[in-house]
Short mmCIF file of C-alpha atoms and ligand atoms in Angstrom, two decimals:
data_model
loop_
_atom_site.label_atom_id
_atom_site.label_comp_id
_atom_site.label_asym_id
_atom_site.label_seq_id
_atom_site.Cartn_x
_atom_site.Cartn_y
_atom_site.Cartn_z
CA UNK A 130 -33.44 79.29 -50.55
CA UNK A 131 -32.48 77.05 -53.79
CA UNK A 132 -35.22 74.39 -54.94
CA UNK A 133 -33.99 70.82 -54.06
CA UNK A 134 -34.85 66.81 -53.36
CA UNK A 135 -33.52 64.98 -50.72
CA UNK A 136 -32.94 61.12 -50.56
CA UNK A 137 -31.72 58.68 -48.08
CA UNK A 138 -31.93 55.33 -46.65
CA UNK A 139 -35.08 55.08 -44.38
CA UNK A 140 -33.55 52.80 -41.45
CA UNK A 141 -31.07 53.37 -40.01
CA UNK A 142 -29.46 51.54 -36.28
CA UNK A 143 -26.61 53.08 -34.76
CA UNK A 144 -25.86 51.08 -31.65
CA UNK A 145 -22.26 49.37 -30.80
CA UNK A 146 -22.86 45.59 -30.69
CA UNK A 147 -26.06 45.81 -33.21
CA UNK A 148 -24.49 42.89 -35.73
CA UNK A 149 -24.70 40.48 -33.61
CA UNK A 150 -28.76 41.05 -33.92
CA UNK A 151 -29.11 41.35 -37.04
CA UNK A 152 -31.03 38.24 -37.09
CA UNK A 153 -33.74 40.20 -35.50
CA UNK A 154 -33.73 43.19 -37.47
CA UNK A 155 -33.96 41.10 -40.83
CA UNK A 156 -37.46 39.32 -39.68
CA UNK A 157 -38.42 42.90 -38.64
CA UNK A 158 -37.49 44.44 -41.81
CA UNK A 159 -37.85 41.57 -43.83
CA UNK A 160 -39.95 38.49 -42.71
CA UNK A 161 -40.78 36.81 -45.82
CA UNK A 162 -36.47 36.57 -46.18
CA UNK A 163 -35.45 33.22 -46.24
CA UNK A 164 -31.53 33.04 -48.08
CA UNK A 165 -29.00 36.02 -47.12
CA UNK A 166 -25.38 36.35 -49.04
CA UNK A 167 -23.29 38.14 -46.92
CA UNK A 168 -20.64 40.12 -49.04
CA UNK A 169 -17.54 41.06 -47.91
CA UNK A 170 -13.68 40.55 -48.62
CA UNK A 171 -11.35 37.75 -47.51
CA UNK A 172 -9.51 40.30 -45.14
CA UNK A 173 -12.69 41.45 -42.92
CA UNK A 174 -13.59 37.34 -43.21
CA UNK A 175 -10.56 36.55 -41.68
CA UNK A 176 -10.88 38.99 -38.33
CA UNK A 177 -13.62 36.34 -37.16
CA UNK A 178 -16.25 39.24 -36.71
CA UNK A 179 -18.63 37.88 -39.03
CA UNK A 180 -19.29 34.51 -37.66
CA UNK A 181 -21.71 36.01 -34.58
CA UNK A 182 -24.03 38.43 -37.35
CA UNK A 183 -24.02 34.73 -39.27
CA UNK A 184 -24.90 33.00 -35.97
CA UNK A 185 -28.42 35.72 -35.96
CA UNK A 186 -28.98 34.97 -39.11
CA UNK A 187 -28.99 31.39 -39.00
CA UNK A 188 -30.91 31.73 -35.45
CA UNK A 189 -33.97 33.81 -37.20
CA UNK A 190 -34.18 30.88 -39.34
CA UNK A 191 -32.55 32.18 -42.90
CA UNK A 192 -29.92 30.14 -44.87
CA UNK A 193 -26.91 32.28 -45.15
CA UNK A 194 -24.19 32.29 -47.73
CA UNK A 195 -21.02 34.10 -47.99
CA UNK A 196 -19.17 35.71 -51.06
CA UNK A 197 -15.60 37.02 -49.80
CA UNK A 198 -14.20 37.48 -52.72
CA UNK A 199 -14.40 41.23 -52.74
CA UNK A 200 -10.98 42.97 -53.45
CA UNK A 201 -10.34 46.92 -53.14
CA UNK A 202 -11.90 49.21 -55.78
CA UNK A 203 -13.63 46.01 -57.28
CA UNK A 204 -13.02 44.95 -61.11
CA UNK A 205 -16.68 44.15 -63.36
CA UNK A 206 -14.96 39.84 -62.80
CA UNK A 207 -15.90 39.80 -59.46
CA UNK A 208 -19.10 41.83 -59.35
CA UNK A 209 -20.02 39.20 -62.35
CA UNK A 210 -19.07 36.76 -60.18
CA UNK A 211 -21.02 37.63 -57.31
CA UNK A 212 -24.37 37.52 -58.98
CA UNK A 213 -23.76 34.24 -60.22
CA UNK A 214 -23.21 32.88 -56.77
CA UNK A 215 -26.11 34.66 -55.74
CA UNK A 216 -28.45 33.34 -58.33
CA UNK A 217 -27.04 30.12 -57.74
CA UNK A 218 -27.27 30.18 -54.15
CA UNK A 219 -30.84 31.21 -54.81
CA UNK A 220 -30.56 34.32 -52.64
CA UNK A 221 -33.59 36.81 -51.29
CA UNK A 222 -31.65 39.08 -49.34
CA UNK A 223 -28.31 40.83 -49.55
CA UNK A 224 -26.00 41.93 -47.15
CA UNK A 225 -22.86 44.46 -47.57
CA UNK A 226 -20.72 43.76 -44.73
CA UNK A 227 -17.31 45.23 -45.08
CA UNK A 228 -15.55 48.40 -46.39
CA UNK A 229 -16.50 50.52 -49.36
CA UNK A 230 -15.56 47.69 -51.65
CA UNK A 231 -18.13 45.18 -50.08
CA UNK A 232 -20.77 47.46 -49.90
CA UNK A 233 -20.58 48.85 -53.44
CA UNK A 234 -20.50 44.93 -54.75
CA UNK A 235 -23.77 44.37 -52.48
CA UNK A 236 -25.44 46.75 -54.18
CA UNK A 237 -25.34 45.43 -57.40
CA UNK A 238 -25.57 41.76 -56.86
CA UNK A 239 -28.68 43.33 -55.14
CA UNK A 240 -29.74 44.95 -58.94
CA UNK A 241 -28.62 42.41 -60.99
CA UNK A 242 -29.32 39.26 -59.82
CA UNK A 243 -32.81 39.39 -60.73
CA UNK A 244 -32.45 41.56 -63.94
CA UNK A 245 -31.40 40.89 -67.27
CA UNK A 246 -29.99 44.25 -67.95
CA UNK A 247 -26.46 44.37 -68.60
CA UNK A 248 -23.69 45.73 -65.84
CA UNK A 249 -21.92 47.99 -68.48
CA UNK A 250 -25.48 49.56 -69.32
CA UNK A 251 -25.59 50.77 -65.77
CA UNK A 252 -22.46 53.25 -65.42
CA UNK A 253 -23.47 56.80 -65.44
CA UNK A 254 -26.15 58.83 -63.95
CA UNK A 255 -30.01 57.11 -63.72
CA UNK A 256 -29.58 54.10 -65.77
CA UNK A 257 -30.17 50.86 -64.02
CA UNK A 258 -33.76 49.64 -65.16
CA UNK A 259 -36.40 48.00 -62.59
CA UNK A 260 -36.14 47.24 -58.99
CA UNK A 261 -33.60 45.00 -56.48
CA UNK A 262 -33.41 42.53 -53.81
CA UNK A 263 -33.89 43.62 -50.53
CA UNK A 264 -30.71 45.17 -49.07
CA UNK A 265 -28.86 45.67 -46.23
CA UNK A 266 -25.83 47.29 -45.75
CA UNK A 267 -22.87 47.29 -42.61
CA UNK A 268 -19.85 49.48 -42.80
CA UNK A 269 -16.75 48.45 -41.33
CA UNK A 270 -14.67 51.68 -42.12
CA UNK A 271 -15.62 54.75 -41.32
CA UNK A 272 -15.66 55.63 -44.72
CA UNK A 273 -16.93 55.60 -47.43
CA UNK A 274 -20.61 56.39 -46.35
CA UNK A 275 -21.65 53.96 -48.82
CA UNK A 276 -24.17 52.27 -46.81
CA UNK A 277 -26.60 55.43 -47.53
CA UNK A 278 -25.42 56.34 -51.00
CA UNK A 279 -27.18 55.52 -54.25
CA UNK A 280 -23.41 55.15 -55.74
CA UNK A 281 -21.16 52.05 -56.68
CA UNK A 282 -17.85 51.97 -57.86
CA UNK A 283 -16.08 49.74 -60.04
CA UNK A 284 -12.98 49.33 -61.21
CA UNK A 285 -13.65 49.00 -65.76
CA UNK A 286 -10.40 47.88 -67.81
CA UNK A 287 -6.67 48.11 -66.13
CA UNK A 288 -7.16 51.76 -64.27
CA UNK A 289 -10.48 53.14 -64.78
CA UNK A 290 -13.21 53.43 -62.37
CA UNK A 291 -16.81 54.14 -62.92
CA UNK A 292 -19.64 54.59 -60.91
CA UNK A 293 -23.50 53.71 -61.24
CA UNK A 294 -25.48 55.86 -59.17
CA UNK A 295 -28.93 55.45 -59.41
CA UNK A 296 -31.64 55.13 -56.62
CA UNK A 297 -32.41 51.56 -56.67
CA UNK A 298 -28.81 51.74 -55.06
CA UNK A 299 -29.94 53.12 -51.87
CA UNK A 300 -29.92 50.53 -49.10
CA UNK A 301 -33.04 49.45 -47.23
CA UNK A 302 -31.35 49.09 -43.74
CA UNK A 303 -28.23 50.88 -42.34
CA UNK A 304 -26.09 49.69 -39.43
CA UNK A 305 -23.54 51.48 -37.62
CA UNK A 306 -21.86 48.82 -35.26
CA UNK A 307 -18.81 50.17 -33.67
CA UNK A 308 -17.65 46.68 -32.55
CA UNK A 309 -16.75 45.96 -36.24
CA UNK A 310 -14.51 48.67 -36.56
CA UNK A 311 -11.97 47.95 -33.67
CA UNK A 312 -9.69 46.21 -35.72
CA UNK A 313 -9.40 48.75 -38.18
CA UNK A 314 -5.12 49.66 -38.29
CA UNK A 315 -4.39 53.03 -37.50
CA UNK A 316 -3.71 53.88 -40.97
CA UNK A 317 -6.62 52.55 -42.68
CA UNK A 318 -8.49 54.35 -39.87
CA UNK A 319 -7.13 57.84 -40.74
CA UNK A 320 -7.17 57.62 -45.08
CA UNK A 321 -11.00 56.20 -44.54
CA UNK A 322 -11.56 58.57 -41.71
CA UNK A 323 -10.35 61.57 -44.25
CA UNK A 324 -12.22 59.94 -47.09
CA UNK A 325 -15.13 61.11 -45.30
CA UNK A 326 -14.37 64.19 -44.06
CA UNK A 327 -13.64 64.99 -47.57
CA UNK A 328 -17.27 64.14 -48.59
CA UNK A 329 -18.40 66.66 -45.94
CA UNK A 330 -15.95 69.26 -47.39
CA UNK A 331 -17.00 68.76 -51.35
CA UNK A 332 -20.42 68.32 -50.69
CA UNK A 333 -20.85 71.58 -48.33
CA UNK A 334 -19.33 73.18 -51.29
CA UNK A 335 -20.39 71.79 -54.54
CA UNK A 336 -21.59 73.90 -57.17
CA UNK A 337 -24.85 72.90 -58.57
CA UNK A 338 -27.05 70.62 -56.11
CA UNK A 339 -25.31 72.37 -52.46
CA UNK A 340 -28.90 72.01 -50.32
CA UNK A 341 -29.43 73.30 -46.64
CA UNK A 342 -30.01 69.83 -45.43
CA UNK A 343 -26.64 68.16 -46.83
CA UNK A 344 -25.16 71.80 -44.77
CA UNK A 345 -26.42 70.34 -42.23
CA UNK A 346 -25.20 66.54 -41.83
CA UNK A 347 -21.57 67.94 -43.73
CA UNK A 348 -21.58 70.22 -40.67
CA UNK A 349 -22.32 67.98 -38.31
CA UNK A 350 -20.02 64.97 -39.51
CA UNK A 351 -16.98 67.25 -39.87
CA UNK A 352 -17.93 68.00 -35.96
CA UNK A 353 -18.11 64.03 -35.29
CA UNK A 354 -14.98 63.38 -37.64
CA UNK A 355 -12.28 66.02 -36.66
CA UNK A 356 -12.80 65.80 -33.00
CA UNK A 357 -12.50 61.88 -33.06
CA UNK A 358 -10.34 60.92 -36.03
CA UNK A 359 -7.03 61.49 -33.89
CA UNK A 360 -7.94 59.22 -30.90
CA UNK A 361 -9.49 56.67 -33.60
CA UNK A 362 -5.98 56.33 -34.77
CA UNK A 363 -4.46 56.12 -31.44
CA UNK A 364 -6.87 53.72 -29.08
CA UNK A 365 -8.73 52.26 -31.92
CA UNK A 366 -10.52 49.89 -29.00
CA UNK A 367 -12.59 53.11 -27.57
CA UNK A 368 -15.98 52.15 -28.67
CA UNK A 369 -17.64 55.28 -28.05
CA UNK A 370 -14.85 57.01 -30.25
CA UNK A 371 -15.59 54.45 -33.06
CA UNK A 372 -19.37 54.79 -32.87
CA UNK A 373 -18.31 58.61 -33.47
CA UNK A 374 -16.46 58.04 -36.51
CA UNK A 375 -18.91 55.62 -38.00
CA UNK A 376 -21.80 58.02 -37.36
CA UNK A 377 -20.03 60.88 -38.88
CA UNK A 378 -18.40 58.74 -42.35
CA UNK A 379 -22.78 58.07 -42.27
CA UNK A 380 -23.83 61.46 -41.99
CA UNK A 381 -21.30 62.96 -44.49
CA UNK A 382 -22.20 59.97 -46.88
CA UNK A 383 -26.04 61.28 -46.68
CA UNK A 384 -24.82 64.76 -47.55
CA UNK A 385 -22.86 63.95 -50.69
CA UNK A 386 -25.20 61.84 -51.51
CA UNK A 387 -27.77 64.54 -52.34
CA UNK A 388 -24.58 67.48 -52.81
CA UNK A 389 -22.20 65.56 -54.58
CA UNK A 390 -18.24 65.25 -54.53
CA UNK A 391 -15.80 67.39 -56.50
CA UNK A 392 -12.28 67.90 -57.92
CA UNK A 393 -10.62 66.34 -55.29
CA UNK A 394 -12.08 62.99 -56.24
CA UNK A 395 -11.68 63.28 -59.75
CA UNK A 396 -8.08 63.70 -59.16
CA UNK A 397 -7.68 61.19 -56.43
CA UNK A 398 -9.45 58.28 -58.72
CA UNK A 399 -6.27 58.21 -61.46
CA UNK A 400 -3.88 57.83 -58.01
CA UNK A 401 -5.76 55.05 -57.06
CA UNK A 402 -6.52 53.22 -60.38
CA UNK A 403 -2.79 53.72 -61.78
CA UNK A 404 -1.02 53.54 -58.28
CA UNK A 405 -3.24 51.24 -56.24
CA UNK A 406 -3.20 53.54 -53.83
CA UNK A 407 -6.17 53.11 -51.32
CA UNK A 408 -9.17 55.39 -51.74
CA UNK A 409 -8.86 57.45 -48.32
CA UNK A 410 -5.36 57.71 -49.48
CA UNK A 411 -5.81 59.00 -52.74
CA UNK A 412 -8.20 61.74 -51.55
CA UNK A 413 -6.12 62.95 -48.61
CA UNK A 414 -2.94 63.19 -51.08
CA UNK A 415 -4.48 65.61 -53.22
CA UNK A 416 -7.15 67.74 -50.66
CA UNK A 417 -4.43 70.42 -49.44
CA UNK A 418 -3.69 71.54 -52.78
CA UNK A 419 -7.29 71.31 -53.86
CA UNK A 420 -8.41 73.54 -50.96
CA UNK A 421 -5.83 75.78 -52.07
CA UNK A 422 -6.95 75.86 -55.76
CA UNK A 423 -10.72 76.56 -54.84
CA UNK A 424 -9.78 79.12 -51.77
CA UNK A 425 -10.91 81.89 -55.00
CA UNK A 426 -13.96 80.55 -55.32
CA UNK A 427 -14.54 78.68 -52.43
CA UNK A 428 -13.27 80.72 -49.38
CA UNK A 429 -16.22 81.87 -47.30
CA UNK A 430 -17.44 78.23 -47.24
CA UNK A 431 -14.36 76.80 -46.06
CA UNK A 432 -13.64 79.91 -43.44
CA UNK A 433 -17.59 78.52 -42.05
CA UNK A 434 -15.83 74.94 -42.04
CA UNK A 435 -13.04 76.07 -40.74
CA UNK A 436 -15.01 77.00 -37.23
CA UNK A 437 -15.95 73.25 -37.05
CA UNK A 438 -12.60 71.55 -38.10
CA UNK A 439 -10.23 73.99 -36.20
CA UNK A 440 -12.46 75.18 -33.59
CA UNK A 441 -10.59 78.62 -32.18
CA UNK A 442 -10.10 79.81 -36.07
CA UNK A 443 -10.31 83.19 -36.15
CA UNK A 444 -9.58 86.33 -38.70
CA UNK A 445 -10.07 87.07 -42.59
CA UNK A 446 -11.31 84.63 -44.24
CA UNK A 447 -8.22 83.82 -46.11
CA UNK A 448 -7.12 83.44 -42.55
CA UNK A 449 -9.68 80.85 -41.69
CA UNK A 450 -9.40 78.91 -45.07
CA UNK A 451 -5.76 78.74 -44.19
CA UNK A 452 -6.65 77.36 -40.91
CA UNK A 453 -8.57 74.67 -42.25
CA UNK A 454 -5.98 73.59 -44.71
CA UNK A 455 -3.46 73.40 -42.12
CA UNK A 456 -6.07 71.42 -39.55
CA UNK A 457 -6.22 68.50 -42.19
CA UNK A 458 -2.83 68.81 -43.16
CA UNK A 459 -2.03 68.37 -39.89
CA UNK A 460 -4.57 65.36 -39.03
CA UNK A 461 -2.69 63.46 -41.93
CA UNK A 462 0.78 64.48 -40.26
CA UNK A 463 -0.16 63.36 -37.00
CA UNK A 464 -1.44 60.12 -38.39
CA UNK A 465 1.35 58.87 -40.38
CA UNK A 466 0.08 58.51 -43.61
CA UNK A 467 1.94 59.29 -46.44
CA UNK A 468 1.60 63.12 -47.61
CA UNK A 469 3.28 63.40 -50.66
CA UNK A 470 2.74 61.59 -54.17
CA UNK A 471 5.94 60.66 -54.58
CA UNK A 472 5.83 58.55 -51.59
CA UNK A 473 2.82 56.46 -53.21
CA UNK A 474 5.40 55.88 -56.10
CA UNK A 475 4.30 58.71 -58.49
CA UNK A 476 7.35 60.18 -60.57
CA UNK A 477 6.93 63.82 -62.41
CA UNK A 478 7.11 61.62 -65.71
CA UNK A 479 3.23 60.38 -64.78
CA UNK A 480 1.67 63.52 -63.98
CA UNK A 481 0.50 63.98 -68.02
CA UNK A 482 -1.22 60.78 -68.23
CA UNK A 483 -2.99 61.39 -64.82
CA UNK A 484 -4.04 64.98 -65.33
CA UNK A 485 -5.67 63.47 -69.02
CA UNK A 486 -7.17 60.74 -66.54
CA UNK A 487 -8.73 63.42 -63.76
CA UNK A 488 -10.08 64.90 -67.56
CA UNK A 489 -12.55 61.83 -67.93
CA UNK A 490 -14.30 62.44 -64.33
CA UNK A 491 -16.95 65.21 -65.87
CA UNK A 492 -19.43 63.28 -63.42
CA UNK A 493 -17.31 65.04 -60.20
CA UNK A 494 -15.41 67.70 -62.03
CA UNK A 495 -19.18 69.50 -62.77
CA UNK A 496 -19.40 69.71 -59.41
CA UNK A 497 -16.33 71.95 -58.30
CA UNK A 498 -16.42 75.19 -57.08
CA UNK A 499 -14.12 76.68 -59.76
CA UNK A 500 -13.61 75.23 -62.78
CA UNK A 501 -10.51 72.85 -63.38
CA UNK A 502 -8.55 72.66 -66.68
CA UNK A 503 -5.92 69.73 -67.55
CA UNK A 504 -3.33 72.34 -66.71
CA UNK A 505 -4.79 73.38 -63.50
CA UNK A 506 -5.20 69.42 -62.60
CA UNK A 507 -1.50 68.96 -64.02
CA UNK A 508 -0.49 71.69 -61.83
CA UNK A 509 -2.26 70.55 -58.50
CA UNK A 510 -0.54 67.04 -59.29
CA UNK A 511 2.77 68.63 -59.18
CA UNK A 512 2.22 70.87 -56.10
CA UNK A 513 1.05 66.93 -54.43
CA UNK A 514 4.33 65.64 -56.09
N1 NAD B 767 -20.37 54.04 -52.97
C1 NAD B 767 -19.88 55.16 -52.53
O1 NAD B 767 -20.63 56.09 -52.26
C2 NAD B 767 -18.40 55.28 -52.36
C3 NAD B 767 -17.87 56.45 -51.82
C4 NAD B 767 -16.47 56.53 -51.65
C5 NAD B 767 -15.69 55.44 -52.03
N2 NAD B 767 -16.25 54.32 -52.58
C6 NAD B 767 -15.45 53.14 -52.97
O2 NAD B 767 -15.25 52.36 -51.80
C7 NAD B 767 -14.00 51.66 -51.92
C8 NAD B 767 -13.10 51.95 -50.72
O3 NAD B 767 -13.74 51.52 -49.55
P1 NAD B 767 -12.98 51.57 -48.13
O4 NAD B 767 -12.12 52.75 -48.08
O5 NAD B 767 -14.02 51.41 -47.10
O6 NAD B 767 -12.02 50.31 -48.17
P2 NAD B 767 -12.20 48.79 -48.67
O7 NAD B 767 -13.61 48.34 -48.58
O8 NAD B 767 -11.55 48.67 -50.01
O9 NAD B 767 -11.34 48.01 -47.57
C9 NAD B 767 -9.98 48.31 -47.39
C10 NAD B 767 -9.28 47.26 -46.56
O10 NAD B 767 -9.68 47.34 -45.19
C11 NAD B 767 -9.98 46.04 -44.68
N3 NAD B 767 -10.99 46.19 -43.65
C12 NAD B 767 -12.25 46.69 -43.79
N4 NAD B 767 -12.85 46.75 -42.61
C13 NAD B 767 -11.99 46.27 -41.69
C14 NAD B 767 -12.05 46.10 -40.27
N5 NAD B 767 -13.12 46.47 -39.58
N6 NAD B 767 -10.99 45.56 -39.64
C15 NAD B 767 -9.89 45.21 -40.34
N7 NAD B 767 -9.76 45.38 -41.68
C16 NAD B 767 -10.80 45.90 -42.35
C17 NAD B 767 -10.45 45.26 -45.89
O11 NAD B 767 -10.25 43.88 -45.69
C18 NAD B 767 -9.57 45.82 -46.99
O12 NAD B 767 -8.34 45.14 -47.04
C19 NAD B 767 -13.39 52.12 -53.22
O13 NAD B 767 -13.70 51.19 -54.26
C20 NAD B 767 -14.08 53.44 -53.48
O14 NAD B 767 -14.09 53.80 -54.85
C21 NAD B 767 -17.59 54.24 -52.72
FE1 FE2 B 768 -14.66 58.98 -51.20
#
């Protein structure tokens, strides 16, 4: 049994329909609250689905103000931004409401607003200094798994993304309200959807911190995941299938938060940071040929995955890694999202400058099953191409 610590968020509300209390959960939580910013990005503002969780708050007798000026993999601008509002605005209590995006901003307007440490003296490992606003967070992918990871993102200079992870990060209250994510398109649905199955995946096998609880919750959200993703896509208005999906993008987010992620999101961050290409996206591009590249090292984990994803798997297991490559392979297939890089806009001509980009993410690349070199990233680039 390896030695290892465990953190997560310690509430957490899975019920369809929960937003539009969240007025009651904040004087629960949080009595002494008295001004909320709600974070989240023009797109999720404009679906309307906000305006009832604002209606709560308003109703449990908090001033409420909104920052929507979140964009994908967020630049440093608009974190900055963010906290000035929020000082500004005078707020006591923040709220991630949105996608990855939102939720990773929420967290550090939550750190920073009432600090005088610096943003670019955060990135890395362990490094943000003193404590945070109380914090709330509610997906609206199923995801990232943000709302219980210690882990924000951000987008430094034109392509490069770097994270702060550090526990002051890890939200006070999590809520999984399916109603939120009805909307989601089918595509955005599938690449987030992946996104998280590919947590579950690189944190069941990472190589220095793999733990029998995160075994657990990758286990069980690659059950939740695999069996719903499809019909997500397909009647995205099946709240029960939703709830699924959020609960499982949750409980793979717990597992890599304590295991963490790999190769295969060291070399999806260059697709997104040079390409734009969404996050999900990026990740489900490259995890085939990933799988592939690990089988040596990795195959008796992914043969025990394999049982989950593509129930019925049997054989070597060679056999059953195989099966499990061709399960996701085919979940992307069936979903219609692009499979190859060169569909994203990626030409051969680019595959130097991201393989020396996948280089820089030591961070994820320490935890892979076998190690990569720039020519074995180079290499799984061009098998993606
Ligand atoms: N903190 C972590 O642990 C962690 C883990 C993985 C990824 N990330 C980061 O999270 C970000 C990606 O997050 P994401 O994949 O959730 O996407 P996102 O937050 O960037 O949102 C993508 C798009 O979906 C739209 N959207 C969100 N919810 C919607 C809904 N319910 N209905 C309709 N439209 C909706 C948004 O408006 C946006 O246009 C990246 O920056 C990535 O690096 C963070
Ligand atoms: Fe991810």
């Amino acid at each position: 049994m390896p030695s290892f610590g465990f953190s997560t968020v310690p509430h957490i509300v899975s019920e369809s329909g929960v937003s539009r209390k969240i007025g009651a959960l904040i004087t629960q939580h949080f009595p002494d609250a008295r001004h909320a910013l709600l974070v989240t990005d023009a797109g999720f503002l404009k679906t309307g689905l906000v305006e009832a969780p604002i209606a709560s708050i308003k109703a449990a007798g908090l001033q409420v103000s909104v920052f929507s000026d979140v964009v994908a993999d967020p630049p440093e601008a608009v974190v900055l931004k963010a906290v000035e509002d929020a000082r500004r605005a005078g707020t006591d209590l923040v709220i991630g409401f949105g996608g990855g995006s939102s939720m990773d901003v929420a967290k550090l307007i939550a750190v920073l607003s009432g600090s005088d440490q610096d943003l670019k003296s955060m990135y890395g490992v362990g490094n943000v200094k003193g404590g945070r606003l109380p914090l709330i967070q509610v997906p609206t992918t199923a995801g990232t798994g943000s709302e219980v990871t210690p882990i924000s993102i951000v987008t430094t200079g034109a392509t490069t993304k770097m994270g702060v992870v550090s526990p002051q990060l890890y939200a006070d209250v999590a809520v999984l309200d399916a109603e939120l994510t009805i909307g989601l398109p089918p595509k955005v649905t599938a690449a987030t959807g992946i996104d998280a199955m590919v947590h579950a995946i690189e944190a069941y096998t990472t190589k220095l911190k793999k733990n029998p609880l995160s075994d657990m919750l990758a286990a069980k959200a690659l059950e939740l995941l695999s069996s719903n993703i499809l019909a997500a896509c397909e009647d995205g208005k099946n709240l029960a299938v939703r709830q699924a999906m959020l609960l499982g993008a949750m409980l793979a987010g717990q597992s890599f938060a304590n295991a963490p992620c790999a190769a295969v999101h060291a070399l999806a961050y260059p697709i997104g940071g040079i390409f734009h290409v969404p996050h999900g996206l990026s990740n489900s591009l490259v995890l085939p040929h990933v799988l592939r590249f690990n089988a040596p090292a990795a195959a008796g984990m992914y043969a025990e995955l394999a049982e989950i994803v593509a129930p019925g798997a049997t054989g070597s297991v060679e056999a059953r890694t195989q099966a499990l490559i061709n399960r996701m392979d085919e979940i992307a297939r069936r979903t219609g999202i692009e499979t190859q890089l060169r569909q994203v806009g990626v030409q051969e001509s680019d595959l130097d400058r991201m393989a020396d980009d996948a280089m820089l993410q030591t961070r994820l690349l320490t935890n892979n099953p076998r190690e990569v070199t720039r020519e074995d990233a180079r290499a799984i680039y061009a098998a993606a191409l």
